Short mmCIF file of C-alpha atoms and ligand atoms in Angstrom, two decimals:
data_model
loop_
_atom_site.label_atom_id
_atom_site.label_comp_id
_atom_site.label_asym_id
_atom_site.label_seq_id
_atom_site.Cartn_x
_atom_site.Cartn_y
_atom_site.Cartn_z
CA MET A 836 21.40 -0.13 0.75
CA ASN A 837 17.86 -1.29 0.19
CA ILE A 838 15.29 0.50 2.13
CA MET A 839 11.58 -0.26 2.72
CA VAL A 840 9.02 2.51 3.51
CA VAL A 841 5.77 1.54 5.06
CA GLY A 842 2.92 3.91 4.04
CA GLY A 843 1.53 5.43 0.89
CA GLY A 844 0.65 8.98 1.08
CA GLY A 845 2.32 12.49 0.59
CA ARG A 846 4.36 12.13 3.84
CA GLU A 847 5.84 8.90 2.54
CA HIS A 848 6.51 10.55 -0.75
CA VAL A 849 8.51 13.25 0.71
CA ILE A 850 10.44 10.89 2.85
CA ILE A 851 11.28 8.79 0.12
CA LYS A 852 12.62 11.65 -2.07
CA LYS A 853 14.84 12.88 0.90
CA ILE A 854 16.04 9.30 1.41
CA LYS A 855 16.97 8.99 -2.19
CA GLU A 856 19.55 11.83 -1.75
CA ASN A 857 21.72 9.46 0.20
CA PRO A 858 24.16 7.92 -2.38
CA SER A 859 24.34 4.61 -0.61
CA VAL A 860 20.65 3.97 -1.35
CA GLU A 861 20.13 1.41 -4.15
CA ASN A 862 16.50 0.41 -3.96
CA ILE A 863 13.74 1.85 -2.20
CA TYR A 864 10.37 -0.30 -1.78
CA ALA A 865 7.22 1.39 -0.77
CA LEU A 866 4.44 -0.63 0.85
CA PRO A 867 2.04 0.12 -0.55
CA GLY A 868 3.18 3.50 -1.97
CA ASN A 869 0.98 5.05 -4.71
CA GLY A 870 0.92 5.92 -8.28
CA GLY A 871 2.96 9.04 -7.90
CA ILE A 872 5.57 7.37 -5.46
CA ALA A 873 6.02 4.70 -8.28
CA ALA A 874 8.26 7.34 -10.03
CA ASP A 875 10.67 7.17 -7.05
CA ALA A 876 10.35 3.72 -5.53
CA THR A 877 9.20 0.34 -6.26
CA CYS A 878 5.59 -0.02 -4.98
CA ILE A 879 4.63 -3.24 -3.51
CA PRO A 880 0.89 -3.89 -3.12
CA VAL A 881 0.92 -4.75 0.69
CA ALA A 882 -1.33 -2.59 2.90
CA ALA A 883 0.41 -0.55 5.55
CA THR A 884 -1.70 -2.33 8.15
CA ASP A 885 -0.94 -5.83 6.88
CA ILE A 886 1.95 -6.46 9.30
CA ASP A 887 2.32 -10.21 8.39
CA GLY A 888 2.48 -9.12 4.69
CA ILE A 889 5.21 -6.56 5.53
CA CYS A 890 7.19 -9.20 7.36
CA THR A 891 6.90 -11.68 4.60
CA PHE A 892 8.07 -9.16 2.05
CA ALA A 893 10.98 -8.09 4.48
CA LYS A 894 12.01 -11.60 4.91
CA ASP A 895 12.11 -12.37 1.12
CA HIS A 896 14.12 -9.30 0.09
CA PRO A 897 17.41 -8.01 1.15
CA ILE A 898 16.10 -5.01 3.30
CA ASP A 899 18.75 -3.05 5.14
CA TYR A 900 16.38 -0.52 6.95
CA ALA A 901 12.93 0.17 7.21
CA VAL A 902 10.93 3.42 7.88
CA VAL A 903 7.49 2.88 9.27
CA ALA A 904 5.87 6.38 8.48
CA GLN A 905 2.28 5.67 9.31
CA ASP A 906 0.45 5.67 12.63
CA ASP A 907 -1.43 2.36 12.57
CA PRO A 908 1.49 -0.01 11.73
CA LEU A 909 3.31 1.71 14.37
CA ALA A 910 0.57 1.11 16.85
CA LEU A 911 0.28 -2.63 15.50
CA GLY A 912 3.87 -3.23 16.42
CA CYS A 913 5.51 -3.29 12.99
CA VAL A 914 8.87 -1.95 14.38
CA ASP A 915 8.70 -4.59 16.97
CA ARG A 916 8.05 -7.35 14.41
CA LEU A 917 10.73 -6.22 12.00
CA ALA A 918 13.37 -6.11 14.85
CA GLU A 919 12.59 -9.75 15.64
CA LEU A 920 13.56 -10.35 11.99
CA GLY A 921 16.74 -8.37 12.55
CA ILE A 922 15.65 -5.47 10.45
CA PRO A 923 16.41 -2.10 12.02
CA SER A 924 13.72 0.46 11.53
CA PHE A 925 12.83 4.18 12.12
CA GLY A 926 9.77 4.46 14.35
CA PRO A 927 8.71 3.85 17.85
CA CYS A 928 7.78 0.24 19.15
CA ALA A 929 4.19 -0.32 19.84
CA ASP A 930 4.52 0.42 23.62
CA ALA A 931 5.80 3.92 22.85
CA ALA A 932 3.48 4.54 19.89
CA LEU A 933 0.73 4.43 22.51
CA ILE A 934 1.56 8.13 23.09
CA GLU A 935 -0.52 8.67 19.96
CA SER A 936 -2.86 5.54 19.88
CA SER A 937 -4.26 6.25 23.24
CA LYS A 938 -5.31 9.70 24.27
CA VAL A 939 -5.94 8.54 27.82
CA PHE A 940 -2.33 7.30 28.18
CA ALA A 941 -0.91 10.51 26.80
CA LYS A 942 -3.04 12.61 29.13
CA ASP A 943 -2.43 10.55 32.19
CA LEU A 944 1.37 10.81 31.27
CA MET A 945 1.22 14.47 31.18
CA LYS A 946 -0.55 14.64 34.37
CA LYS A 947 1.84 12.33 36.22
CA TYR A 948 4.86 14.21 34.88
CA ASN A 949 3.61 17.94 35.14
CA ILE A 950 3.62 18.52 31.40
CA PRO A 951 1.28 21.34 30.53
CA THR A 952 -1.90 20.26 28.83
CA ALA A 953 -5.69 20.92 29.10
CA GLN A 954 -7.51 19.79 32.24
CA TYR A 955 -9.46 16.43 31.51
CA GLU A 956 -11.58 13.70 32.80
CA VAL A 957 -11.61 10.12 31.56
CA PHE A 958 -14.82 8.17 31.17
CA THR A 959 -15.63 4.49 30.36
CA ASP A 960 -19.29 4.75 31.41
CA ILE A 961 -21.59 6.71 29.16
CA ASN A 962 -23.88 7.75 31.87
CA GLU A 963 -21.22 9.25 34.03
CA ALA A 964 -19.87 11.15 30.94
CA LEU A 965 -23.39 12.68 30.26
CA LYS A 966 -23.91 13.57 33.88
CA TYR A 967 -20.46 15.32 34.06
CA LEU A 968 -21.50 17.34 31.03
CA ASP A 969 -24.44 18.87 32.86
CA ASN A 970 -22.09 21.17 34.76
CA ALA A 971 -18.77 21.05 32.73
CA PRO A 972 -17.60 24.35 31.24
CA ILE A 973 -18.69 24.89 27.77
CA PRO A 974 -17.20 25.01 25.04
CA THR A 975 -15.70 21.56 25.92
CA VAL A 976 -13.83 19.07 23.91
CA VAL A 977 -14.67 15.25 23.52
CA LYS A 978 -11.96 12.86 22.26
CA ALA A 979 -12.31 9.20 21.40
CA ASP A 980 -9.29 7.41 23.24
CA GLY A 981 -7.98 5.50 20.13
CA LEU A 982 -7.04 6.13 16.53
CA ALA A 983 -9.98 7.51 14.60
CA LEU A 984 -8.30 8.82 11.29
CA GLY A 985 -8.06 12.32 12.74
CA LYS A 986 -11.78 12.51 13.24
CA GLY A 987 -12.18 11.50 16.90
CA VAL A 988 -12.07 14.95 18.22
CA VAL A 989 -15.27 17.13 18.70
CA ILE A 990 -15.03 20.81 19.85
CA ALA A 991 -18.62 21.14 21.28
CA ALA A 992 -20.00 24.63 21.53
CA THR A 993 -23.07 23.50 23.59
CA ARG A 994 -23.81 21.06 26.12
CA GLU A 995 -26.20 19.24 23.83
CA GLU A 996 -23.46 19.04 21.07
CA ALA A 997 -21.01 17.54 23.67
CA LYS A 998 -23.63 14.94 24.63
CA GLU A 999 -24.38 13.98 21.23
CA ALA A 1000 -20.46 13.46 20.55
CA VAL A 1001 -20.42 11.26 23.63
CA ARG A 1002 -23.55 9.23 22.40
CA GLN A 1003 -22.02 8.84 19.02
CA MET A 1004 -18.65 7.63 20.47
CA MET A 1005 -19.84 5.36 23.32
CA SER A 1006 -23.31 4.12 22.28
CA GLU A 1007 -23.28 4.12 18.36
CA HIS A 1008 -19.63 3.14 18.22
CA LYS A 1009 -18.76 5.63 15.49
CA PHE A 1010 -15.04 4.96 15.84
CA GLY A 1011 -15.54 1.23 16.96
CA ALA A 1012 -13.48 0.33 20.09
CA SER A 1013 -11.50 3.71 19.88
CA GLY A 1014 -14.76 5.25 21.65
CA ASP A 1015 -15.13 2.89 24.44
CA ARG A 1016 -13.14 5.12 26.49
CA ILE A 1017 -13.21 9.05 25.99
CA VAL A 1018 -11.62 12.11 27.30
CA ILE A 1019 -13.54 15.30 28.04
CA GLU A 1020 -11.13 18.18 28.28
CA GLU A 1021 -10.93 21.81 28.78
CA PHE A 1022 -11.28 24.11 25.68
CA LEU A 1023 -7.96 25.92 25.06
CA THR A 1024 -7.51 29.03 22.89
CA GLY A 1025 -4.44 30.37 21.13
CA PRO A 1026 -2.49 29.79 17.96
CA GLU A 1027 -1.47 26.28 17.14
CA VAL A 1028 2.10 25.15 16.28
CA SER A 1029 3.25 21.68 15.17
CA VAL A 1030 6.80 20.81 16.30
CA LEU A 1031 8.29 17.42 14.89
CA SER A 1032 11.42 16.22 16.70
CA PHE A 1033 13.96 13.43 16.14
CA THR A 1034 14.59 11.49 19.36
CA ASP A 1035 16.31 8.37 20.37
CA GLY A 1036 15.43 8.46 23.94
CA LYS A 1037 18.65 10.12 24.99
CA THR A 1038 18.74 13.23 22.76
CA LEU A 1039 15.86 15.26 21.44
CA ILE A 1040 16.25 17.54 18.45
CA PRO A 1041 13.24 19.61 17.36
CA MET A 1042 12.82 20.18 13.56
CA VAL A 1043 11.84 23.51 12.18
CA SER A 1044 8.36 24.34 13.48
CA SER A 1045 5.07 24.50 11.27
CA MET A 1046 1.68 25.56 10.91
CA ASP A 1047 -1.20 23.21 9.45
CA HIS A 1048 -4.49 24.43 7.95
CA LYS A 1049 -6.99 21.85 9.05
CA ARG A 1050 -10.29 23.29 7.85
CA ALA A 1051 -11.43 22.57 4.28
CA GLY A 1052 -12.36 26.07 3.24
CA ASP A 1053 -10.76 29.54 2.97
CA GLY A 1054 -10.69 31.59 6.19
CA ASP A 1055 -10.68 28.30 8.25
CA THR A 1056 -14.13 27.63 7.46
CA GLY A 1057 -15.80 24.23 6.70
CA LEU A 1058 -15.01 20.63 7.84
CA ASN A 1059 -11.98 19.46 9.56
CA THR A 1060 -9.69 17.54 7.20
CA GLY A 1061 -6.28 15.72 7.39
CA GLY A 1062 -4.65 19.06 6.44
CA MET A 1063 -5.08 21.36 3.45
CA GLY A 1064 -1.59 22.97 3.66
CA THR A 1065 1.33 23.94 5.82
CA VAL A 1066 3.84 26.59 6.17
CA ALA A 1067 7.28 26.44 8.07
CA PRO A 1068 8.52 28.04 10.22
CA ASN A 1069 5.49 28.99 12.31
CA PRO A 1070 5.83 32.65 13.42
CA TYR A 1071 4.20 32.12 16.71
CA TYR A 1072 6.86 29.88 17.66
CA THR A 1073 9.50 32.44 18.91
CA ASP A 1074 12.78 31.59 20.36
CA GLU A 1075 11.33 32.24 23.87
CA ILE A 1076 8.32 29.84 23.20
CA ALA A 1077 10.78 27.28 21.74
CA ALA A 1078 13.13 27.49 24.84
CA ARG A 1079 10.02 27.04 27.19
CA CYS A 1080 8.81 24.01 25.05
CA MET A 1081 12.19 22.23 25.22
CA LYS A 1082 12.33 22.71 29.06
CA GLU A 1083 8.59 22.26 30.05
CA ILE A 1084 7.58 19.73 27.23
CA PHE A 1085 9.88 18.23 24.98
CA LEU A 1086 12.61 16.88 27.29
CA PRO A 1087 10.21 15.99 30.05
CA THR A 1088 8.14 13.93 27.65
CA MET A 1089 11.26 12.06 26.46
CA GLU A 1090 12.25 11.36 30.01
CA ALA A 1091 8.66 10.45 31.04
CA MET A 1092 8.40 7.80 28.40
CA ASN A 1093 11.90 6.47 29.46
CA LYS A 1094 10.76 6.34 33.13
CA GLU A 1095 7.65 4.42 31.97
CA GLY A 1096 9.81 1.79 30.32
CA ARG A 1097 8.58 2.88 26.91
CA THR A 1098 11.52 4.73 25.39
CA PHE A 1099 10.45 6.45 22.24
CA LYS A 1100 12.73 6.36 19.21
CA GLY A 1101 11.63 8.06 16.11
CA CYS A 1102 9.80 11.18 15.19
CA LEU A 1103 7.87 12.53 18.17
CA TYR A 1104 5.32 15.08 16.86
CA PHE A 1105 4.06 17.79 19.40
CA GLY A 1106 0.84 19.41 18.54
CA LEU A 1107 0.98 22.61 20.84
CA MET A 1108 -1.28 25.39 21.63
CA ILE A 1109 0.34 28.76 22.63
CA THR A 1110 -2.13 29.75 25.33
CA GLN A 1111 -2.12 32.80 27.66
CA ASP A 1112 -0.54 30.49 30.29
CA GLY A 1113 2.12 29.37 27.84
CA PRO A 1114 2.58 26.49 25.46
CA LYS A 1115 0.37 23.44 26.11
CA VAL A 1116 0.21 20.00 24.47
CA ILE A 1117 -3.12 19.43 22.27
CA GLU A 1118 -1.75 16.06 21.12
CA TYR A 1119 1.25 13.80 20.45
CA ASN A 1120 1.79 11.93 17.39
CA CYS A 1121 4.27 9.07 17.03
CA ARG A 1122 5.34 9.86 13.56
CA PHE A 1123 5.89 12.69 10.97
CA GLY A 1124 2.89 14.91 10.41
CA ASP A 1125 1.15 14.94 6.99
CA PRO A 1126 1.45 17.62 5.46
CA GLU A 1127 3.75 19.02 7.98
CA ALA A 1128 6.57 16.72 6.55
CA GLN A 1129 6.15 18.22 3.21
CA VAL A 1130 7.32 21.47 4.51
CA VAL A 1131 9.77 20.48 7.30
CA LEU A 1132 11.80 17.80 5.28
CA PRO A 1133 12.35 20.00 2.24
CA LEU A 1134 14.16 22.47 4.55
CA LEU A 1135 16.37 19.89 6.13
CA GLN A 1136 19.93 20.21 4.72
CA SER A 1137 21.47 17.26 6.45
CA ASP A 1138 20.96 13.69 5.31
CA LEU A 1139 17.71 12.22 6.35
CA LEU A 1140 18.76 8.52 6.23
CA THR A 1141 21.88 9.21 8.27
CA ILE A 1142 19.70 10.90 11.02
CA MET A 1143 17.25 8.01 10.90
CA GLN A 1144 19.73 5.39 11.33
CA ALA A 1145 21.37 7.43 14.16
CA VAL A 1146 18.18 7.47 15.98
CA THR A 1147 17.73 3.74 15.72
CA GLU A 1148 21.28 3.18 16.97
CA GLU A 1149 20.82 5.62 19.83
CA ARG A 1150 23.62 7.92 18.59
CA LEU A 1151 21.52 10.88 17.59
CA ASP A 1152 23.99 13.31 19.42
CA GLU A 1153 26.57 12.25 16.91
CA VAL A 1154 24.99 13.50 13.59
CA PRO A 1155 24.33 16.93 12.24
CA VAL A 1156 20.64 17.87 12.06
CA VAL A 1157 20.78 21.25 10.27
CA PHE A 1158 17.90 23.09 8.67
CA GLU A 1159 17.90 26.00 6.16
CA ASN A 1160 17.05 29.40 7.35
CA GLY A 1161 14.45 29.71 4.64
CA TYR A 1162 10.68 29.30 4.56
CA ALA A 1163 8.46 26.63 3.03
CA CYS A 1164 4.79 26.45 1.86
CA CYS A 1165 2.73 23.42 0.85
CA VAL A 1166 -0.55 23.74 -0.83
CA VAL A 1167 -2.62 20.64 -0.83
CA MET A 1168 -4.58 19.99 -3.96
CA ALA A 1169 -7.69 17.85 -3.24
CA SER A 1170 -10.62 16.45 -5.21
CA GLU A 1171 -13.70 18.61 -5.08
CA GLY A 1172 -15.98 17.38 -2.18
CA TYR A 1173 -13.26 16.20 0.07
CA PRO A 1174 -13.51 15.33 2.96
CA VAL A 1175 -17.01 14.06 2.38
CA SER A 1176 -17.51 12.63 -0.96
CA TYR A 1177 -15.44 13.03 -4.29
CA GLY A 1178 -14.88 11.47 -7.58
CA LYS A 1179 -11.76 9.44 -8.48
CA GLY A 1180 -9.92 8.67 -11.58
CA TYR A 1181 -9.24 12.14 -13.10
CA GLU A 1182 -6.03 12.39 -15.06
CA ILE A 1183 -3.35 14.55 -13.37
CA HIS A 1184 -1.05 16.57 -15.50
CA ILE A 1185 2.01 17.82 -13.68
CA ALA A 1186 4.38 20.19 -15.52
CA PRO A 1187 7.91 18.64 -15.44
CA GLU A 1188 9.46 21.73 -13.75
CA VAL A 1189 7.34 21.31 -10.73
CA SER A 1190 7.31 17.42 -10.38
CA ASP A 1191 10.44 17.35 -7.99
CA THR A 1192 8.60 19.25 -5.33
CA THR A 1193 5.17 17.79 -5.74
CA TYR A 1194 4.29 15.01 -3.30
CA VAL A 1195 1.60 12.65 -4.31
CA ALA A 1196 -0.95 11.66 -1.56
CA GLY A 1197 -3.75 10.08 -3.46
CA ALA A 1198 -3.15 8.85 -6.88
CA ALA A 1199 -2.88 5.61 -8.88
CA LEU A 1200 -1.41 4.51 -12.23
CA ASP A 1201 -3.99 3.59 -14.97
CA ASN A 1202 -2.36 2.32 -18.20
CA GLY A 1203 0.61 4.42 -17.41
CA LYS A 1204 -1.40 7.64 -16.71
CA LEU A 1205 -1.52 9.30 -13.27
CA VAL A 1206 -5.08 9.56 -12.09
CA THR A 1207 -6.63 10.75 -8.84
CA SER A 1208 -7.49 7.99 -6.35
CA GLY A 1209 -8.00 9.85 -2.96
CA GLY A 1210 -9.52 13.03 -1.51
CA ARG A 1211 -6.11 14.73 -0.90
CA VAL A 1212 -4.38 14.16 -4.11
CA LEU A 1213 -1.14 16.24 -4.05
CA GLY A 1214 0.96 18.31 -1.88
CA VAL A 1215 2.75 21.14 -3.69
CA THR A 1216 5.73 22.65 -1.97
CA ALA A 1217 8.02 25.59 -2.71
CA THR A 1218 10.88 27.10 -0.53
CA ALA A 1219 12.14 30.76 -0.67
CA ASP A 1220 13.96 33.30 1.50
CA SER A 1221 10.70 34.82 2.82
CA LEU A 1222 7.25 33.42 3.71
CA ALA A 1223 5.56 35.69 1.11
CA ASP A 1224 7.79 34.39 -1.63
CA ALA A 1225 7.35 30.74 -0.57
CA ILE A 1226 3.65 31.22 -0.49
CA ASP A 1227 3.61 32.79 -4.06
CA ALA A 1228 5.91 30.26 -5.59
CA ALA A 1229 3.87 27.27 -4.18
CA TYR A 1230 0.61 28.81 -5.87
CA ARG A 1231 2.51 29.43 -9.07
CA LYS A 1232 3.44 25.72 -9.04
CA VAL A 1233 -0.24 24.82 -8.45
CA ASP A 1234 -1.08 26.75 -11.52
CA GLN A 1235 1.17 24.39 -13.40
CA ILE A 1236 -0.87 21.28 -12.36
CA HIS A 1237 -4.20 20.31 -13.71
CA PHE A 1238 -6.84 17.61 -13.19
CA ASP A 1239 -10.73 17.90 -13.35
CA HIS A 1240 -12.51 19.04 -10.12
CA ALA A 1241 -9.27 20.06 -8.48
CA TYR A 1242 -9.93 21.99 -5.17
CA PHE A 1243 -7.49 23.85 -2.88
CA ARG A 1244 -7.49 26.56 -0.24
CA HIS A 1245 -6.38 30.02 -1.62
CA ASP A 1246 -5.16 31.37 1.71
CA ILE A 1247 -2.49 28.89 2.84
CA GLY A 1248 -0.04 30.81 4.88
CA GLN A 1249 -2.07 34.14 5.02
CA ARG A 1250 -2.52 33.78 8.83
CA ALA A 1251 1.21 33.19 9.28
CA LEU A 1252 1.96 36.23 7.24
CA LYS A 1253 -0.16 38.45 9.37
CA ALA A 1254 1.14 37.20 12.57
P1 LIG B 89 -6.31 16.32 17.27
O1 LIG B 89 -7.12 15.28 16.54
O2 LIG B 89 -6.09 15.91 18.79
O3 LIG B 89 -5.24 17.01 16.52
O4 LIG B 89 -7.31 17.46 17.47
C1 LIG B 89 -7.80 18.08 16.35
C2 LIG B 89 -7.92 19.66 16.58
O5 LIG B 89 -8.81 19.85 17.58
C3 LIG B 89 -6.70 20.31 16.93
O6 LIG B 89 -5.66 20.61 16.04
C4 LIG B 89 -7.11 21.62 17.60
O7 LIG B 89 -7.40 22.67 16.66
C5 LIG B 89 -8.49 21.08 18.25
N1 LIG B 89 -8.47 20.80 19.70
C6 LIG B 89 -8.01 19.67 20.24
N2 LIG B 89 -7.95 19.59 21.57
C7 LIG B 89 -8.32 20.93 21.87
C8 LIG B 89 -8.46 21.80 23.13
N3 LIG B 89 -8.36 21.17 24.27
N4 LIG B 89 -8.77 22.92 23.01
C9 LIG B 89 -9.06 23.56 21.78
N5 LIG B 89 -9.05 23.03 20.71
C10 LIG B 89 -8.63 21.63 20.72
N1 LIG B 90 -1.34 17.05 10.06
C1 LIG B 90 -1.70 16.50 11.28
C2 LIG B 90 -1.20 15.12 11.40
O1 LIG B 90 -0.52 14.57 10.69
O2 LIG B 90 -1.77 14.38 12.23
#
């Protein structure tokens, strides 16, 4: 089989490595892929947002199955367009991807179907939003409606900060049209848990839970990032919480999407907060999390491609989805200065013993040498029988990788260990 994977980060790298385990796979094309993915797939220089380019490539090559791994091509209807060409894919259609690409849609869906989430108000008029903030409970959370590269959420500790966020989104258009509508919502507290699931609209199978580390610095300090590391499973996700999530959140969400005529097929990601009043949804994503995928998929024992195809063909109930009982830890190695400004082009040396479990996020090939090309450069994953051993092993692997100005957090998994 010939497989096409749309995207070019660490998440796409781990997906490609897992898909390669299926013996019927002959070729994998990554659009655009990256310098590290090039060791496992044929990289094609077509941007993940260039839907016409992706379709042209897919028409000209014998593609049997596609995996659309990144949020923006999903929102742009990549899966719908490939279906018109007769190419089956993993990932939701655009009308279902709206669950991530519009926060207003997601919030209204939860309200309509009684799915637990933070209280909220929606604004399209800046003056009304500012007036509301005069009396809103503080801290509060301001969110741009649309996709904003994970940066469209502001936790405001004061009224003035909240108003400033509103002005930036609605009048300075910091996130373009994504900020024309905003959500202002209740600030929730409690441990956060990420749960990815496979669903075909009839069956929903949660994967092993995970914990992201979003802040740039040790001890959860510094700026928000795309994610500096992950562990799985998440110790806060007890069997009791898992059972409540299935009943109160996961299945109701799948059914709500069906009732809205927006059946979701693919990986539905639940960003949860375990509050005093039980688990609540912080956000939905319409795809695997990055770097959650880099700990969840290495623990998957069953064949990923078989599961994905079963999702597309709406027979997920017929295939095994089994995870190891072990633990995984992924440490992200970034370029110093990330997420603000950082240099590029530093040569990367990865010891051969650790390359199998190193997922390349931002690197390019320069005359055959792997060099950094992004802020997040690598995700280094280890699995073990205990969380402590997985963390130790991941950091020992990090010691075997070198590039100038490498930066990583030293405490990935420590909060989970103490839980
Ligand atoms: P998101 O971009 O929706 O993932 O939000 C980024 C982060 O903001 C989340 O991972 C949470 O840590 C935080 N966050 C979002 N919404 C809330 C909320 N209502 N209360 C507290 N924290 C929140
Ligand atoms: N790690 C969070 C995300 O993928 O959105």
